[in-house]
């Protein structure tokens, strides 16, 4: 298996043999923008890419962060005139494989096992997005922040100092973008959580000390871990 493909299942690794080009993006570059015609599927070799959208009033809503070995595309196959529904922006220098949508469709037609694996990936990806919107819409500001912290912990958590260190640097504004609220509100809520001993900080990164309390406070539905992630 190629370096940087650790998130691909054995069935999806077949995508690495499909005709592709290697693309490199600098921090801040867009892989694609909302409304653009779907051109292909991206497999990240290195770097991190944020998936989200900008609202009509200019506010940014972040939905997930994809890392090494993951697929990015928000892609609709076998559909005329399909467009991207979200933006994909590089958070760091990023290298990826880009598979043209025509090549992808031909491979899916020829390989039923690959087609099934790809459909499964699409389904899980959609479920992740749906549960994110559920948390944002149904559980209020507390639900939005607490569920985002839990998801970040499930995706990037490392055991450290008696808690779970979220091993990714995010400003409070970037965290607010995941919650659909203001930076000031996130500042206040994090301050309250620190006073309670529920979270802490280390080298600019958040440590979760009491995940059960976060889950209890938002009536966590205990979704499977593969859905309760930010990537």
Coordinates of C-alpha atoms in Angstrom, one line a residue:
X1 CA 0.0 0.0 0.0
X2 CA 1.3 3.5 -0.9
X3 CA 2.4 5.8 1.9
X4 CA -0.5 8.0 3.0
X5 CA -3.3 5.6 2.2
X6 CA -3.9 4.1 5.7
X7 CA -7.6 5.1 5.8
X8 CA -8.5 3.2 2.6
X9 CA -10.2 -0.2 2.9
X10 CA -8.6 -3.0 0.9
X11 CA -11.4 -2.7 -1.6
X12 CA -11.0 1.1 -2.0
X13 CA -7.2 0.7 -2.4
X14 CA -8.1 -0.4 -6.0
X15 CA -8.7 3.3 -6.7
X16 CA -4.9 3.8 -6.5
X17 CA -4.6 1.9 -9.8
X18 CA -7.1 4.1 -11.6
X19 CA -5.6 6.8 -13.9
X20 CA -4.9 9.9 -11.9
X21 CA -2.7 12.9 -11.5
X22 CA -0.8 14.1 -8.5
X23 CA -1.8 17.6 -7.3
X24 CA -0.1 19.8 -4.8
X25 CA -1.9 22.6 -2.9
X26 CA -0.5 25.3 -0.6
X27 CA -2.2 26.3 2.7
X28 CA -5.3 28.3 1.8
X29 CA -5.7 26.9 -1.7
X30 CA -9.1 25.4 -2.7
X31 CA -9.3 21.9 -4.1
X32 CA -12.8 22.9 -5.3
X33 CA -15.5 25.4 -4.6
X34 CA -19.2 25.1 -4.0
X35 CA -21.1 25.3 -7.3
X36 CA -18.2 24.2 -9.5
X37 CA -18.8 21.2 -11.8
X38 CA -17.7 17.9 -10.2
X39 CA -14.3 17.1 -11.9
X40 CA -13.0 14.3 -9.8
X41 CA -12.2 12.5 -6.5
X42 CA -9.2 13.3 -4.3
X43 CA -7.2 10.9 -2.1
X44 CA -5.0 12.8 0.3
X45 CA -1.3 11.7 0.5
X46 CA -0.4 14.3 3.0
X47 CA -1.8 17.4 4.6
X48 CA -5.2 18.4 5.9
X49 CA -8.3 19.7 4.1
X50 CA -11.3 21.4 5.6
X51 CA -14.7 20.8 4.1
X52 CA -17.3 23.5 4.7
X53 CA -19.3 26.3 3.2
X54 CA -19.8 30.1 3.4
X55 CA -23.3 31.3 4.2
X56 CA -24.8 34.2 2.1
X57 CA -24.0 36.6 5.0
X58 CA -20.3 35.7 4.9
X59 CA -20.1 33.3 7.9
X60 CA -18.1 30.2 7.5
X61 CA -19.4 26.8 8.6
X62 CA -16.9 24.0 8.8
X63 CA -18.1 20.4 8.7
X64 CA -15.0 18.2 8.8
X65 CA -11.3 18.0 8.4
X66 CA -9.8 15.3 6.2
X67 CA -6.3 14.0 6.6
X68 CA -3.8 11.6 5.1
X69 CA -5.2 8.6 3.4
X70 CA -8.8 9.9 3.2
X71 CA -11.0 10.6 0.2
X72 CA -12.4 14.1 -0.5
X73 CA -14.9 14.8 -3.2
X74 CA -18.5 15.4 -2.1
X75 CA -18.9 13.6 -5.4
X76 CA -22.0 12.5 -7.3
X77 CA -21.2 9.8 -9.9
X78 CA -23.3 9.0 -13.0
X79 CA -25.1 12.3 -12.8
X80 CA -25.2 14.9 -15.6
X81 CA -24.3 18.4 -14.5
X82 CA -23.3 17.5 -11.0
X83 CA -21.8 20.3 -8.9
X84 CA -19.9 20.4 -5.6
X85 CA -22.2 21.3 -2.7
X86 CA -19.3 22.4 -0.4
X87 CA -15.9 23.9 -0.4
X88 CA -12.6 22.0 0.1
X89 CA -9.7 24.2 1.4
X90 CA -6.2 23.1 2.3
X91 CA -5.3 23.8 5.9
X92 CA -1.7 22.9 5.4
X93 CA 0.5 22.1 2.4
X94 CA -1.4 19.2 0.8
X95 CA -0.5 16.5 -1.8
X96 CA -3.2 14.3 -3.2
X97 CA -4.2 12.0 -6.1
X98 CA -6.9 13.4 -8.3
X99 CA -9.0 10.8 -10.1
X100 CA -11.1 12.3 -13.0
X101 CA -14.8 11.5 -12.5
X102 CA -14.9 9.8 -16.0
X103 CA -12.1 7.4 -14.9
X104 CA -13.8 6.8 -11.6
X105 CA -17.1 5.9 -13.3
X106 CA -15.5 3.5 -15.7
X107 CA -13.7 1.7 -12.9
X108 CA -16.9 1.4 -10.8
X109 CA -18.8 0.0 -13.8
X110 CA -16.1 -2.7 -14.4
X111 CA -15.5 -3.7 -10.7
X112 CA -18.7 -4.6 -8.6
X113 CA -16.6 -5.0 -5.4
X114 CA -15.1 -1.6 -5.8
X115 CA -18.5 -0.1 -6.6
X116 CA -20.0 -1.6 -3.5
X117 CA -17.1 -0.3 -1.3
X118 CA -17.5 3.2 -2.9
X119 CA -21.2 3.2 -2.3
X120 CA -20.6 2.3 1.4
X121 CA -18.1 5.1 1.7
X122 CA -20.5 7.6 0.2
X123 CA -23.3 6.4 2.6
X124 CA -21.1 6.8 5.7
X125 CA -19.9 10.2 4.5
X126 CA -23.4 11.4 4.1
X127 CA -24.4 10.0 7.6
X128 CA -21.5 11.9 9.2
X129 CA -22.7 15.1 7.6
X130 CA -26.3 14.5 8.6
X131 CA -25.4 13.8 12.2
X132 CA -23.3 17.0 12.3
X133 CA -26.3 19.0 11.1
X134 CA -28.5 17.2 13.7
X135 CA -26.2 18.3 16.5
X136 CA -26.1 21.9 15.2
X137 CA -29.9 22.2 14.7
X138 CA -31.4 20.2 17.6
X139 CA -29.1 20.6 20.6
X140 CA -28.4 24.3 20.6
X141 CA -25.1 26.0 21.2
X142 CA -24.0 23.7 24.0
X143 CA -24.7 20.6 21.8
X144 CA -22.8 22.2 18.9
X145 CA -19.7 22.8 20.9
X146 CA -19.7 19.7 23.1
X147 CA -20.4 17.4 20.2
X148 CA -17.6 19.0 18.2
X149 CA -15.2 18.5 21.0
X150 CA -16.2 14.8 21.3
X151 CA -15.8 14.4 17.5
X152 CA -12.4 16.0 17.5
X153 CA -11.4 13.7 20.3
X154 CA -12.5 10.7 18.4
X155 CA -10.6 11.8 15.3
X156 CA -7.4 13.3 16.7
X157 CA -7.3 12.3 20.4
X158 CA -4.2 11.1 22.1
X159 CA -4.0 9.9 25.8
X160 CA -2.0 12.6 27.7
X161 CA -1.9 14.1 31.2
X162 CA -4.9 12.1 32.4
X163 CA -7.1 13.2 29.5
X164 CA -7.5 13.0 25.8
X165 CA -5.4 15.6 23.9
X166 CA -6.9 16.8 20.7
X167 CA -3.8 16.7 18.6
X168 CA -4.6 19.4 16.1
X169 CA -4.2 23.2 16.5
X170 CA -7.4 25.1 16.1
X171 CA -8.0 28.8 17.0
X172 CA -11.2 29.6 18.9
X173 CA -12.5 31.2 15.7
X174 CA -11.9 27.9 13.7
X175 CA -13.6 26.0 16.5
X176 CA -16.5 28.4 16.3
X177 CA -16.8 27.8 12.6
X178 CA -17.5 24.1 13.4
X179 CA -20.2 25.1 15.8
X180 CA -22.0 27.8 13.8
X181 CA -21.5 30.5 16.4
X182 CA -19.3 33.4 17.4
X183 CA -15.8 33.2 18.6
X184 CA -16.8 35.2 21.7
X185 CA -19.5 32.6 22.6
X186 CA -16.9 29.7 22.2
X187 CA -14.5 31.7 24.4
X188 CA -17.0 31.9 27.2
X189 CA -18.2 28.3 27.0
X190 CA -14.6 27.0 26.9
X191 CA -13.7 29.2 29.9
X192 CA -16.7 27.7 31.8
X193 CA -15.6 24.2 30.9
X194 CA -12.0 24.9 32.1
X195 CA -13.3 26.2 35.4
X196 CA -15.3 23.0 35.8
X197 CA -12.2 20.9 35.1
X198 CA -14.0 19.3 32.1
X199 CA -11.4 20.5 29.6
X200 CA -7.9 22.0 29.7
X201 CA -5.2 23.4 27.5
X202 CA -1.7 22.3 26.6
X203 CA 0.6 24.1 24.1
X204 CA -2.4 25.7 22.5
X205 CA -4.3 22.4 22.2
X206 CA -7.4 21.3 24.0
X207 CA -7.4 18.3 26.5
X208 CA -10.7 16.6 27.3
X209 CA -10.8 15.5 30.9
X210 CA -14.4 14.5 31.3
X211 CA -16.0 13.2 28.1
X212 CA -18.8 11.4 29.9
X213 CA -19.9 14.8 31.3
X214 CA -19.9 16.3 27.8
X215 CA -22.0 13.4 26.6
X216 CA -24.4 13.6 29.5
X217 CA -25.0 17.3 29.1
X218 CA -26.1 16.9 25.5
X219 CA -28.0 13.7 25.9
X220 CA -25.5 11.9 23.6
X221 CA -27.2 9.2 21.5
X222 CA -24.0 7.1 21.5
X223 CA -23.6 6.9 17.8
X224 CA -21.0 4.5 16.4
X225 CA -17.5 5.9 16.6
X226 CA -17.2 5.8 12.8
X227 CA -20.0 8.4 12.6
X228 CA -19.0 10.5 15.6
X229 CA -15.8 11.9 14.0
X230 CA -14.8 15.2 12.5
X231 CA -12.9 13.6 9.6

